[in-house]
């Protein structure tokens, strides 16, 4: 429990004091956001706002995790380190994308193939490594079985698992990336999901099958390799994002950029995979799913019928064009995301209680 509190508090403190320093550095170098001409007109005034702010909470999360371990004298775990690796690797791909946008002054950074290649390299490395490092009970950080509240069904094998893990990583990373269109929207939504995973990790630790008190009913315990450390990682991310939100909320002093959105999506996918809640992330991160689907529907409808379902996709821009203010869209979407987290946690608890 102390690790969780320290990680969250340190992550919050570091981004609160570190983000304004990053803002000054990026502004001095002229690393400002490039705004697309076909976006909502109200976004034109955001041109030049420092971007690549994801650097702030990525570094804060890594430092918070490390300091929490040093302070409490606990050792890092494979599960925690792998999630941090996935977050950092995806963030690096996003950083290269952002940097090219800034240097070349264009709305598109890395070429699509190069960006996809970077994501695949990081994702495959995570997926392969997550099936290694078994503990004394034979549990590896990830499982070859699909999972919702816990693992279910037959093993899909290592090859199909890697494909499934890549799908999750790409889906969540691009989902957060699409959501990151309004000040504070993706950051605030991510805070809620990381808070949920802090609770889930702590609950799984208390009800772990490795705990002799729960072995009397094996159906009511969790076979997760390092649940407590996953809660530490989630807490560090939650605190770091909270601190970043202070500067990222409307009117934003800094944007997370692809550096931040790809990192957050990778972290969410990693937490879901390592905590055996792969399908539950679709509920917990319901806002990201909803916004991603709006793009899929818009593109599919236009290609098949030549007509658009929404005035503009992703979905948040549709409501902007309907006359909603940016703050109104963000707050209402935060409410939707909060409801998704409540429903997701309710499902998680109900699934455990039904077995108990």
Tab-separated table of C-alpha atoms in Angstrom:
chain	number	residue	atom	x	y	z
A	1	UNK	CA	0.000	0.000	0.000
A	2	UNK	CA	2.839	2.432	0.800
A	3	UNK	CA	4.305	1.866	-2.672
A	4	UNK	CA	1.011	2.866	-4.255
A	5	UNK	CA	0.717	6.057	-2.197
A	6	UNK	CA	4.336	7.073	-2.767
A	7	UNK	CA	4.182	6.410	-6.508
A	8	UNK	CA	1.004	8.453	-6.964
A	9	UNK	CA	2.172	11.357	-4.798
A	10	UNK	CA	5.621	11.555	-6.409
A	11	UNK	CA	4.172	11.345	-9.927
A	12	UNK	CA	1.752	14.180	-9.118
A	13	UNK	CA	4.475	16.358	-7.583
A	14	UNK	CA	6.917	15.845	-10.450
A	15	UNK	CA	4.485	16.837	-13.202
A	16	UNK	CA	3.125	19.784	-11.232
A	17	UNK	CA	6.597	21.311	-10.925
A	18	UNK	CA	8.238	19.774	-13.977
A	19	UNK	CA	5.664	20.543	-16.671
A	20	UNK	CA	6.058	24.357	-16.509
A	21	UNK	CA	9.813	23.891	-16.890
A	22	UNK	CA	9.179	21.752	-19.958
A	23	UNK	CA	6.777	24.371	-21.306
A	24	UNK	CA	9.482	27.049	-21.077
A	25	UNK	CA	12.054	24.776	-22.728
A	26	UNK	CA	9.764	23.813	-25.618
A	27	UNK	CA	8.618	27.414	-26.114
A	28	UNK	CA	12.221	28.623	-26.205
A	29	UNK	CA	13.026	26.090	-28.929
A	30	UNK	CA	9.847	26.925	-30.850
A	31	UNK	CA	8.404	23.434	-30.570
A	32	UNK	CA	4.784	24.470	-31.041
A	33	UNK	CA	1.710	22.602	-32.231
A	34	UNK	CA	0.877	22.638	-35.943
A	35	UNK	CA	-2.899	23.041	-36.481
A	36	UNK	CA	-4.602	21.457	-39.472
A	37	UNK	CA	-6.564	23.817	-41.734
A	38	UNK	CA	-9.519	21.412	-41.966
A	39	UNK	CA	-10.097	21.301	-38.193
A	40	UNK	CA	-12.650	23.303	-36.183
A	41	UNK	CA	-12.082	27.051	-36.617
A	42	UNK	CA	-11.811	27.601	-32.870
A	43	UNK	CA	-8.581	25.570	-32.825
A	44	UNK	CA	-6.631	28.063	-34.933
A	45	UNK	CA	-5.724	30.048	-31.808
A	46	UNK	CA	-3.918	26.980	-30.412
A	47	UNK	CA	-1.212	27.161	-33.048
A	48	UNK	CA	2.218	27.419	-31.488
A	49	UNK	CA	1.214	25.926	-28.111
A	50	UNK	CA	4.118	23.747	-26.922
A	51	UNK	CA	3.606	20.069	-27.701
A	52	UNK	CA	5.371	16.793	-26.827
A	53	UNK	CA	4.143	17.283	-23.248
A	54	UNK	CA	3.985	13.520	-22.873
A	55	UNK	CA	7.677	13.729	-22.025
A	56	UNK	CA	6.614	15.229	-18.699
A	57	UNK	CA	4.417	12.407	-17.439
A	58	UNK	CA	6.482	9.627	-18.989
A	59	UNK	CA	9.574	10.740	-17.077
A	60	UNK	CA	7.525	11.477	-13.950
A	61	UNK	CA	6.023	7.973	-14.028
A	62	UNK	CA	9.400	6.279	-14.431
A	63	UNK	CA	10.967	8.341	-11.629
A	64	UNK	CA	7.942	7.907	-9.338
A	65	UNK	CA	8.026	4.127	-9.782
A	66	UNK	CA	11.771	3.976	-9.122
A	67	UNK	CA	11.625	6.230	-6.055
A	68	UNK	CA	8.675	4.300	-4.616
A	69	UNK	CA	10.795	1.155	-4.822
A	70	UNK	CA	13.816	2.827	-3.240
A	71	UNK	CA	11.779	4.376	-0.403
A	72	UNK	CA	9.948	1.160	0.470
A	73	UNK	CA	12.884	-1.170	-0.196
A	74	UNK	CA	10.790	-3.330	-2.539
A	75	UNK	CA	12.127	-4.850	-5.742
A	76	UNK	CA	10.743	-4.071	-9.201
A	77	UNK	CA	8.788	-6.862	-10.856
A	78	UNK	CA	8.792	-8.125	-14.422
A	79	UNK	CA	5.155	-7.153	-14.925
A	80	UNK	CA	5.665	-3.575	-13.754
A	81	UNK	CA	8.853	-3.085	-15.760
A	82	UNK	CA	7.269	-4.521	-18.913
A	83	UNK	CA	4.309	-2.127	-18.733
A	84	UNK	CA	6.726	0.772	-18.241
A	85	UNK	CA	8.771	-0.495	-21.196
A	86	UNK	CA	5.664	-0.560	-23.385
A	87	UNK	CA	4.671	2.944	-22.288
A	88	UNK	CA	8.156	4.340	-22.925
A	89	UNK	CA	8.639	2.544	-26.244
A	90	UNK	CA	5.322	3.756	-27.629
A	91	UNK	CA	6.106	7.222	-26.300
A	92	UNK	CA	9.396	7.187	-28.199
A	93	UNK	CA	7.569	6.389	-31.451
A	94	UNK	CA	5.207	9.272	-30.729
A	95	UNK	CA	8.145	11.566	-29.935
A	96	UNK	CA	9.704	10.904	-33.347
A	97	UNK	CA	6.328	11.613	-34.955
A	98	UNK	CA	5.945	14.904	-33.047
A	99	UNK	CA	9.508	15.988	-33.716
A	100	UNK	CA	9.147	15.546	-37.475
A	101	UNK	CA	5.884	17.521	-37.439
A	102	UNK	CA	7.608	20.399	-35.679
A	103	UNK	CA	10.806	20.423	-37.741
A	104	UNK	CA	9.020	20.108	-41.088
A	105	UNK	CA	6.043	22.276	-39.993
A	106	UNK	CA	3.410	19.879	-41.235
A	107	UNK	CA	0.430	18.136	-39.641
A	108	UNK	CA	1.751	14.664	-40.542
A	109	UNK	CA	4.947	13.419	-38.915
A	110	UNK	CA	6.315	9.922	-39.459
A	111	UNK	CA	5.186	8.201	-42.614
A	112	UNK	CA	2.409	5.707	-41.909
A	113	UNK	CA	4.623	2.686	-42.589
A	114	UNK	CA	7.441	3.975	-40.384
A	115	UNK	CA	5.063	4.787	-37.535
A	116	UNK	CA	3.408	1.383	-37.787
A	117	UNK	CA	6.799	-0.340	-37.894
A	118	UNK	CA	7.860	1.393	-34.696
A	119	UNK	CA	4.659	0.412	-32.916
A	120	UNK	CA	4.973	-3.183	-34.123
A	121	UNK	CA	8.571	-3.502	-32.942
A	122	UNK	CA	7.710	-2.242	-29.456
A	123	UNK	CA	4.483	-4.251	-29.285
A	124	UNK	CA	6.043	-7.525	-30.412
A	125	UNK	CA	8.920	-7.121	-27.950
A	126	UNK	CA	6.444	-6.561	-25.112
A	127	UNK	CA	4.219	-9.482	-26.132
A	128	UNK	CA	7.087	-11.962	-26.465
A	129	UNK	CA	8.759	-10.913	-23.209
A	130	UNK	CA	5.464	-10.955	-21.296
A	131	UNK	CA	5.217	-14.718	-21.856
A	132	UNK	CA	8.583	-15.248	-20.163
A	133	UNK	CA	9.702	-14.939	-16.525
A	134	UNK	CA	7.374	-17.416	-14.813
A	135	UNK	CA	7.120	-17.180	-11.022
A	136	UNK	CA	7.032	-20.078	-8.564
A	137	UNK	CA	3.379	-20.723	-9.380
A	138	UNK	CA	4.118	-20.802	-13.113
A	139	UNK	CA	2.493	-17.431	-13.804
A	140	UNK	CA	4.092	-15.217	-16.450
A	141	UNK	CA	3.274	-11.479	-16.730
A	142	UNK	CA	0.782	-12.283	-19.522
A	143	UNK	CA	-1.274	-15.353	-20.293
A	144	UNK	CA	-1.917	-17.177	-23.571
A	145	UNK	CA	-5.600	-17.354	-22.652
A	146	UNK	CA	-8.072	-14.560	-23.307
A	147	UNK	CA	-9.364	-12.720	-20.268
A	148	UNK	CA	-12.256	-10.575	-19.091
A	149	UNK	CA	-12.370	-10.525	-15.280
A	150	UNK	CA	-9.880	-13.387	-15.228
A	151	UNK	CA	-8.566	-15.836	-17.836
A	152	UNK	CA	-11.129	-17.987	-19.606
A	153	UNK	CA	-11.268	-20.526	-22.430
A	154	UNK	CA	-8.473	-22.450	-24.063
A	155	UNK	CA	-4.924	-21.265	-24.627
A	156	UNK	CA	-4.624	-19.518	-28.006
A	157	UNK	CA	-0.895	-20.230	-28.233
A	158	UNK	CA	2.030	-17.827	-28.326
A	159	UNK	CA	1.669	-16.754	-31.979
A	160	UNK	CA	-2.005	-15.822	-31.746
A	161	UNK	CA	-1.327	-14.198	-28.375
A	162	UNK	CA	1.260	-11.890	-29.959
A	163	UNK	CA	-1.260	-10.955	-32.667
A	164	UNK	CA	-3.952	-10.329	-30.044
A	165	UNK	CA	-1.593	-8.266	-27.881
A	166	UNK	CA	-0.575	-6.179	-30.908
A	167	UNK	CA	-4.221	-5.540	-31.738
A	168	UNK	CA	-4.877	-4.333	-28.190
A	169	UNK	CA	-1.782	-2.131	-28.112
A	170	UNK	CA	-2.511	-0.528	-31.475
A	171	UNK	CA	-6.213	-0.112	-30.685
A	172	UNK	CA	-5.641	1.563	-27.319
A	173	UNK	CA	-2.759	3.731	-28.533
A	174	UNK	CA	-4.688	5.013	-31.514
A	175	UNK	CA	-7.847	5.336	-29.402
A	176	UNK	CA	-6.132	7.691	-26.958
A	177	UNK	CA	-4.490	9.476	-29.903
A	178	UNK	CA	-7.891	10.139	-31.511
A	179	UNK	CA	-9.319	11.302	-28.180
A	180	UNK	CA	-6.492	13.790	-27.716
A	181	UNK	CA	-8.159	16.571	-29.700
A	182	UNK	CA	-9.464	18.890	-26.987
A	183	UNK	CA	-7.707	20.449	-23.995
A	184	UNK	CA	-7.527	17.944	-21.144
A	185	UNK	CA	-9.918	15.404	-22.684
A	186	UNK	CA	-7.553	12.436	-23.089
A	187	UNK	CA	-5.590	13.269	-19.932
A	188	UNK	CA	-8.649	13.442	-17.691
A	189	UNK	CA	-10.138	10.284	-19.177
A	190	UNK	CA	-6.844	8.434	-18.690
A	191	UNK	CA	-6.650	9.502	-15.031
A	192	UNK	CA	-9.957	7.728	-14.394
A	193	UNK	CA	-8.879	4.477	-16.040
A	194	UNK	CA	-5.526	4.444	-14.241
A	195	UNK	CA	-7.410	5.000	-10.995
A	196	UNK	CA	-9.538	1.965	-11.817
A	197	UNK	CA	-6.445	-0.152	-12.451
A	198	UNK	CA	-4.939	0.981	-9.169
A	199	UNK	CA	-8.014	-0.436	-7.433
A	200	UNK	CA	-8.025	-3.605	-9.559
A	201	UNK	CA	-4.352	-4.319	-8.870
A	202	UNK	CA	-4.806	-3.839	-5.142
A	203	UNK	CA	-7.914	-6.043	-5.083
A	204	UNK	CA	-6.194	-8.778	-7.084
A	205	UNK	CA	-3.275	-8.685	-4.645
A	206	UNK	CA	-5.577	-9.046	-1.638
A	207	UNK	CA	-7.465	-11.891	-3.323
A	208	UNK	CA	-4.458	-13.547	-4.950
A	209	UNK	CA	-4.366	-17.308	-5.335
A	210	UNK	CA	-0.853	-17.103	-3.896
A	211	UNK	CA	-2.440	-16.053	-0.607
A	212	UNK	CA	-3.192	-19.142	1.494
A	213	UNK	CA	-6.352	-17.482	2.861
A	214	UNK	CA	-8.038	-17.631	-0.557
A	215	UNK	CA	-6.948	-21.103	-1.607
A	216	UNK	CA	-9.995	-22.715	0.015
A	217	UNK	CA	-11.968	-21.462	-2.980
A	218	UNK	CA	-9.683	-21.372	-6.055
A	219	UNK	CA	-12.505	-20.034	-8.240
A	220	UNK	CA	-12.626	-16.833	-6.189
A	221	UNK	CA	-8.971	-15.832	-6.447
A	222	UNK	CA	-6.801	-14.194	-9.088
A	223	UNK	CA	-3.850	-15.822	-10.838
A	224	UNK	CA	-1.955	-12.630	-11.697
A	225	UNK	CA	1.834	-12.585	-11.467
A	226	UNK	CA	2.472	-9.151	-9.895
A	227	UNK	CA	-0.865	-7.453	-9.123
A	228	UNK	CA	0.468	-5.112	-6.437
A	229	UNK	CA	3.205	-3.787	-8.696
A	230	UNK	CA	0.685	-3.196	-11.472
A	231	UNK	CA	-1.229	-1.055	-8.971
A	232	UNK	CA	1.996	0.859	-8.258
A	233	UNK	CA	2.501	1.539	-11.973
A	234	UNK	CA	-1.132	2.587	-12.404
A	235	UNK	CA	-0.903	4.891	-9.382
A	236	UNK	CA	2.278	6.523	-10.704
A	237	UNK	CA	0.552	7.090	-14.046
A	238	UNK	CA	-2.583	8.434	-12.389
A	239	UNK	CA	-0.610	10.911	-10.281
A	240	UNK	CA	1.579	11.995	-13.201
A	241	UNK	CA	-1.440	12.557	-15.448
A	242	UNK	CA	-3.242	14.469	-12.688
A	243	UNK	CA	-0.318	16.858	-12.382
A	244	UNK	CA	-0.075	17.232	-16.147
A	245	UNK	CA	-3.820	17.967	-16.339
A	246	UNK	CA	-3.237	21.129	-14.254
A	247	UNK	CA	-1.353	22.571	-17.251
A	248	UNK	CA	-3.192	20.715	-20.002
A	249	UNK	CA	-6.741	21.713	-19.092
A	250	UNK	CA	-8.446	24.511	-21.050
A	251	UNK	CA	-6.844	26.787	-22.066
A	252	UNK	CA	-3.963	24.324	-22.414
A	253	UNK	CA	-0.461	25.612	-21.801
A	254	UNK	CA	0.940	22.425	-23.345
A	255	UNK	CA	-0.294	19.464	-25.414
A	256	UNK	CA	0.738	15.855	-24.811
A	257	UNK	CA	1.206	15.208	-28.538
A	258	UNK	CA	1.641	11.741	-29.980
A	259	UNK	CA	4.460	11.352	-27.453
A	260	UNK	CA	1.878	11.260	-24.690
A	261	UNK	CA	-1.130	9.699	-26.391
A	262	UNK	CA	0.737	6.661	-27.737
A	263	UNK	CA	2.450	6.199	-24.362
A	264	UNK	CA	-0.836	6.316	-22.444
A	265	UNK	CA	-2.507	3.908	-24.855
A	266	UNK	CA	0.408	1.508	-24.520
A	267	UNK	CA	0.265	1.712	-20.730
A	268	UNK	CA	-3.482	0.996	-20.716
A	269	UNK	CA	-3.054	-2.027	-22.985
A	270	UNK	CA	-0.125	-3.286	-20.915
A	271	UNK	CA	-2.070	-3.018	-17.673
A	272	UNK	CA	-5.036	-4.836	-19.197
A	273	UNK	CA	-2.887	-7.664	-20.563
A	274	UNK	CA	-0.824	-8.164	-17.396
A	275	UNK	CA	-3.826	-7.908	-15.037
A	276	UNK	CA	-5.842	-10.455	-17.074
A	277	UNK	CA	-8.595	-7.914	-17.883
A	278	UNK	CA	-8.095	-7.672	-21.637
A	279	UNK	CA	-11.748	-7.431	-22.654
A	280	UNK	CA	-12.719	-5.370	-19.609
A	281	UNK	CA	-10.550	-2.489	-20.884
A	282	UNK	CA	-13.163	-1.934	-23.601
A	283	UNK	CA	-15.608	-1.025	-20.815
A	284	UNK	CA	-13.191	0.819	-18.532
A	285	UNK	CA	-11.898	2.838	-21.488
A	286	UNK	CA	-15.315	3.174	-23.056
A	287	UNK	CA	-14.767	6.781	-24.161
A	288	UNK	CA	-11.706	5.811	-26.198
A	289	UNK	CA	-13.690	2.996	-27.832
A	290	UNK	CA	-16.631	5.301	-28.592
A	291	UNK	CA	-14.420	7.945	-30.211
A	292	UNK	CA	-12.499	5.346	-32.218
A	293	UNK	CA	-15.741	3.834	-33.487
A	294	UNK	CA	-16.958	7.261	-34.589
A	295	UNK	CA	-13.969	7.441	-36.947
A	296	UNK	CA	-14.558	3.897	-38.207
A	297	UNK	CA	-18.237	4.658	-38.852
A	298	UNK	CA	-17.444	7.974	-40.549
A	299	UNK	CA	-14.832	6.507	-42.872
A	300	UNK	CA	-16.887	3.386	-43.621
A	301	UNK	CA	-20.044	5.361	-44.373
A	302	UNK	CA	-18.245	7.793	-46.673
A	303	UNK	CA	-16.512	5.032	-48.625
A	304	UNK	CA	-19.695	2.967	-49.050
A	305	UNK	CA	-22.323	5.683	-49.539
A	306	UNK	CA	-20.424	8.919	-50.106
A	307	UNK	CA	-22.206	10.416	-47.085
A	308	UNK	CA	-20.929	11.358	-43.633
A	309	UNK	CA	-22.695	10.309	-40.438
A	310	UNK	CA	-21.066	13.017	-38.315
A	311	UNK	CA	-20.262	16.606	-39.171
A	312	UNK	CA	-16.662	15.767	-38.364
A	313	UNK	CA	-14.789	12.871	-36.824
A	314	UNK	CA	-13.510	12.088	-34.199
A	315	UNK	CA	-16.770	12.494	-32.286
A	316	UNK	CA	-15.696	15.403	-30.063
A	317	UNK	CA	-15.320	17.645	-33.112
A	318	UNK	CA	-18.847	16.766	-34.267
A	319	UNK	CA	-20.255	18.349	-31.124
A	320	UNK	CA	-17.962	21.351	-31.480
A	321	UNK	CA	-19.399	21.976	-34.932
A	322	UNK	CA	-22.891	21.667	-33.441
A	323	UNK	CA	-22.103	24.674	-31.257
A	324	UNK	CA	-20.919	23.106	-28.003
A	325	UNK	CA	-18.010	24.924	-26.400
A	326	UNK	CA	-14.775	23.019	-25.987
A	327	UNK	CA	-15.077	22.969	-22.195
A	328	UNK	CA	-18.663	21.690	-22.418
A	329	UNK	CA	-17.625	18.821	-24.692
A	330	UNK	CA	-14.709	17.890	-22.425
A	331	UNK	CA	-16.721	17.914	-19.193
A	332	UNK	CA	-19.602	15.902	-20.673
A	333	UNK	CA	-17.210	13.383	-22.184
A	334	UNK	CA	-15.446	13.114	-18.813
A	335	UNK	CA	-18.834	12.283	-17.285
A	336	UNK	CA	-19.331	9.542	-19.881
A	337	UNK	CA	-15.860	8.175	-19.133
A	338	UNK	CA	-16.563	8.253	-15.401
A	339	UNK	CA	-19.709	6.206	-15.978
A	340	UNK	CA	-17.708	3.697	-18.034
A	341	UNK	CA	-15.229	3.273	-15.186
A	342	UNK	CA	-18.024	2.792	-12.645
A	343	UNK	CA	-19.700	0.168	-14.833
A	344	UNK	CA	-16.359	-1.556	-15.491
A	345	UNK	CA	-15.456	-1.732	-11.814
A	346	UNK	CA	-18.970	-2.940	-11.030
A	347	UNK	CA	-18.565	-5.754	-13.548
A	348	UNK	CA	-15.150	-6.602	-12.114
A	349	UNK	CA	-16.467	-6.800	-8.553
A	350	UNK	CA	-19.637	-8.651	-9.546
A	351	UNK	CA	-17.574	-11.242	-11.420
A	352	UNK	CA	-15.465	-11.865	-8.328
A	353	UNK	CA	-18.444	-11.851	-5.945
A	354	UNK	CA	-20.378	-14.354	-8.064
A	355	UNK	CA	-17.539	-16.844	-7.669
A	356	UNK	CA	-17.109	-16.101	-3.968
